[in-house]
C-alpha atoms as a PDB file:
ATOM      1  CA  UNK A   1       8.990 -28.975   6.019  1.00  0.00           C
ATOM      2  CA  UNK A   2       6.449 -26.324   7.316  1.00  0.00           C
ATOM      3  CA  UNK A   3       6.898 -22.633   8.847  1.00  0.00           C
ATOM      4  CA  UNK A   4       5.135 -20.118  10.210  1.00  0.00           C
ATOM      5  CA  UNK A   5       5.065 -16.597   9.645  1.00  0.00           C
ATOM      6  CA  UNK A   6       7.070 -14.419  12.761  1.00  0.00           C
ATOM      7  CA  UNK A   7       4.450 -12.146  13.887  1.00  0.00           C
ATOM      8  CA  UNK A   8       5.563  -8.681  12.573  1.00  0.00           C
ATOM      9  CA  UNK A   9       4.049  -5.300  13.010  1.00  0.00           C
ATOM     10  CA  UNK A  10       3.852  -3.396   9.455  1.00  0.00           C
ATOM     11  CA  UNK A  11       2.515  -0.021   8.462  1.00  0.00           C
ATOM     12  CA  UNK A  12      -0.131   0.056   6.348  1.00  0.00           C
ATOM     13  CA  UNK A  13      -2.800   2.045   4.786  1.00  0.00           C
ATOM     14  CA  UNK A  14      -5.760   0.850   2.416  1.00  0.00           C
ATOM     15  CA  UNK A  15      -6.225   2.655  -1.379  1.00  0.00           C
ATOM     16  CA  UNK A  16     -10.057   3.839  -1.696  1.00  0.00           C
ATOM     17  CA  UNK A  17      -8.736   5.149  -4.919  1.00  0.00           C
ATOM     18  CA  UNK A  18      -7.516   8.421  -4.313  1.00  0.00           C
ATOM     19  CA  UNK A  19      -5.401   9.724  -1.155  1.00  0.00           C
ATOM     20  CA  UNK A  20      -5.897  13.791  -1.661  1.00  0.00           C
ATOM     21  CA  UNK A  21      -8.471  15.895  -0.109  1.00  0.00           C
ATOM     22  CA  UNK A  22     -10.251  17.943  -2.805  1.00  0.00           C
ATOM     23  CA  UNK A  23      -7.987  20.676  -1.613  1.00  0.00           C
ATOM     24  CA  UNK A  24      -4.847  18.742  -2.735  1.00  0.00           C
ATOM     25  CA  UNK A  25      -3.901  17.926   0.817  1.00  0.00           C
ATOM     26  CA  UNK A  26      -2.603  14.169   0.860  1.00  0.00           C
ATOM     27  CA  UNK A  27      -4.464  12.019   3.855  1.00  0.00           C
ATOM     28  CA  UNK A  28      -2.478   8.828   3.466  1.00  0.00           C
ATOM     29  CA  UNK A  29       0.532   8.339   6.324  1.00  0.00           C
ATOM     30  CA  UNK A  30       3.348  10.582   5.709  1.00  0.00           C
ATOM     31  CA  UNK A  31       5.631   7.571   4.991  1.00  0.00           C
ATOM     32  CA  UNK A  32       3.069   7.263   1.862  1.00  0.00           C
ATOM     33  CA  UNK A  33       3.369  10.883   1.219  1.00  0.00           C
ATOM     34  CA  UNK A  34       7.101  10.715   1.468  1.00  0.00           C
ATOM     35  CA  UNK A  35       6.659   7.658  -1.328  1.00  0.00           C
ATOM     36  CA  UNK A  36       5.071   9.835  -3.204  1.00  0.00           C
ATOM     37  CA  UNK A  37       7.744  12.335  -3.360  1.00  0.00           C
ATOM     38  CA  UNK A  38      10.260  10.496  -4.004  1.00  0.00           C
ATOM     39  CA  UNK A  39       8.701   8.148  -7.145  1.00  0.00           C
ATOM     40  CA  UNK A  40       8.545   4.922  -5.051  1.00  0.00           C
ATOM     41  CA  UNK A  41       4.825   5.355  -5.867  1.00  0.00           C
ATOM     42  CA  UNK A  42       3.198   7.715  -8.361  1.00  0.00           C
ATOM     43  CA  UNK A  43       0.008   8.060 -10.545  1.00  0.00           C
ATOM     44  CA  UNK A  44       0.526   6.372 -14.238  1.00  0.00           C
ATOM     45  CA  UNK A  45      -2.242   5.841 -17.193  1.00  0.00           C
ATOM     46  CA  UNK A  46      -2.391   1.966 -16.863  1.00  0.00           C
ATOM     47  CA  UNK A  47      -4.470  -0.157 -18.904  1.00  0.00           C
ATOM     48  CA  UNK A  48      -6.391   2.290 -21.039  1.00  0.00           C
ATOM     49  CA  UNK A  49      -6.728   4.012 -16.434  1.00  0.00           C
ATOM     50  CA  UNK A  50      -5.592   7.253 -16.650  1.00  0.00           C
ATOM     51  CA  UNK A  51      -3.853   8.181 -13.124  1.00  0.00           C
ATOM     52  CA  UNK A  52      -3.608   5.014 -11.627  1.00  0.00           C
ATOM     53  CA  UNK A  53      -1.419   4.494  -8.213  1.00  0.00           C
ATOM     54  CA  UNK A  54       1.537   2.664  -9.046  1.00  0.00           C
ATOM     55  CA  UNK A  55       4.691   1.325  -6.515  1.00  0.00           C
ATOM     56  CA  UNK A  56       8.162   0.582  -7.633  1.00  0.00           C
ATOM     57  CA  UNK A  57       9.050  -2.487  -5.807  1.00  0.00           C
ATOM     58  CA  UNK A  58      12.110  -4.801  -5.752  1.00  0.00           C
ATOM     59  CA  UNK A  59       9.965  -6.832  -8.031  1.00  0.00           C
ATOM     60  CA  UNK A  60       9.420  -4.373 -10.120  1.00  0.00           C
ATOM     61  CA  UNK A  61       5.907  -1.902 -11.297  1.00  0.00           C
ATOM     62  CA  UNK A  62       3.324  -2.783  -9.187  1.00  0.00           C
ATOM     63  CA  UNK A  63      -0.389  -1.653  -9.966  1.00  0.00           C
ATOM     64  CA  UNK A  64      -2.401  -0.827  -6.913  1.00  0.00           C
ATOM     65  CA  UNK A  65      -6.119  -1.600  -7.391  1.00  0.00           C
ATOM     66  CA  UNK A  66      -8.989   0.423  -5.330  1.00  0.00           C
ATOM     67  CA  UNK A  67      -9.665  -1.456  -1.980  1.00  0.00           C
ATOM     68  CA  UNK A  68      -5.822  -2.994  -1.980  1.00  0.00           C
ATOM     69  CA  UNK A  69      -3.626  -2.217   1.293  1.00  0.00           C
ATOM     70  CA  UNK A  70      -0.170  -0.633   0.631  1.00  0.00           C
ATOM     71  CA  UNK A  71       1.874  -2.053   2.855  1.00  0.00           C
ATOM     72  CA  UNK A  72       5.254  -0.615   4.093  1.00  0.00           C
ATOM     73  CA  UNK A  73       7.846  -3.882   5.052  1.00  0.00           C
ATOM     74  CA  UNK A  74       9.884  -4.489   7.794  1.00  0.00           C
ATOM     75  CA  UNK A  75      13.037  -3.060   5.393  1.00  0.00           C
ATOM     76  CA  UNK A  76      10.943   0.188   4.022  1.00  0.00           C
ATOM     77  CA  UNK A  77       9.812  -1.340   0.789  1.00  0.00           C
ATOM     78  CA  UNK A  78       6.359  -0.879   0.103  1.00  0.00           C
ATOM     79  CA  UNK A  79       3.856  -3.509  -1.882  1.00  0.00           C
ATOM     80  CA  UNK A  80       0.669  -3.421  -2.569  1.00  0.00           C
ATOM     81  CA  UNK A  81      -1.902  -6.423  -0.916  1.00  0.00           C
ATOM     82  CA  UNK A  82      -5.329  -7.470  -1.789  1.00  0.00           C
ATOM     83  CA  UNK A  83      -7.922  -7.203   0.770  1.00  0.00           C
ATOM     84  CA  UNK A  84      -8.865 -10.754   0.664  1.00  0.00           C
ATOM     85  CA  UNK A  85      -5.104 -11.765   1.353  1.00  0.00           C
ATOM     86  CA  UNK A  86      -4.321  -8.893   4.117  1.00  0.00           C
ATOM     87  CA  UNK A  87      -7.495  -9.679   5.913  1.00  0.00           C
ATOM     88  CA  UNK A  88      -6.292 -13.673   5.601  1.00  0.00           C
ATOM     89  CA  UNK A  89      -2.595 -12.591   6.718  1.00  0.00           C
ATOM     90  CA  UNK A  90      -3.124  -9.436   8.823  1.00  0.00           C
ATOM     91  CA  UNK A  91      -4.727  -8.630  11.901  1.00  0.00           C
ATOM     92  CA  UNK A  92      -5.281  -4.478  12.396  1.00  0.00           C
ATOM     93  CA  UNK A  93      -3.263  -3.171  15.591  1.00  0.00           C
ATOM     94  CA  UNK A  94      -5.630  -0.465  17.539  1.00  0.00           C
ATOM     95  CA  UNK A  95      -3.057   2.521  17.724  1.00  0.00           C
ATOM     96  CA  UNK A  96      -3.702   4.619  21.434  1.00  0.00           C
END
């Protein structure tokens, strides 16, 4: 048996390993900065890192490396994606 993936549109936002301004303003989408307020993702000391983005997912703790997309699903969950794999799965939408 084979499928295909449906074509759904996702929100998404890549990590280039920080997402405040120097002035402490955030810059990633507010559904990222709403994340953020509510500890679906947060900054943790992870593997000797010290304030690295993390995402709780269904799945559990979820490291997010520099140059991974977060990605928000179709139900509101978030998860972190490789480049390699987004750019493989993906295509960008233009917004107007």
């Amino acid at each position: 048996m084979k499928a295909r993936k449906k074509p759904v549109e996702v929100e998404v936002f890549q990590y280039n390993g920080d997402i405040f301004y120097e002035d402490g303003i955030i810059f990633a989408p507010v559904w990222a900065a709403s994340a953020l307020m509510n500890g679906t993702m947060f900054f943790e000391d992870y593997e000797g890192k010290p304030s690295e983005l993390m995402i709780n997912t269904f799945e559990g703790k979820h490291h997010v490396s520099v140059g991974d997309y977060v990605i928000k699903g179709v139900n509101g969950e978030l998860y972190p994606c490789k480049q390699d794999i987004f750019e493989k799965t993906y295509d960008i939408i233009e917004e107007d």
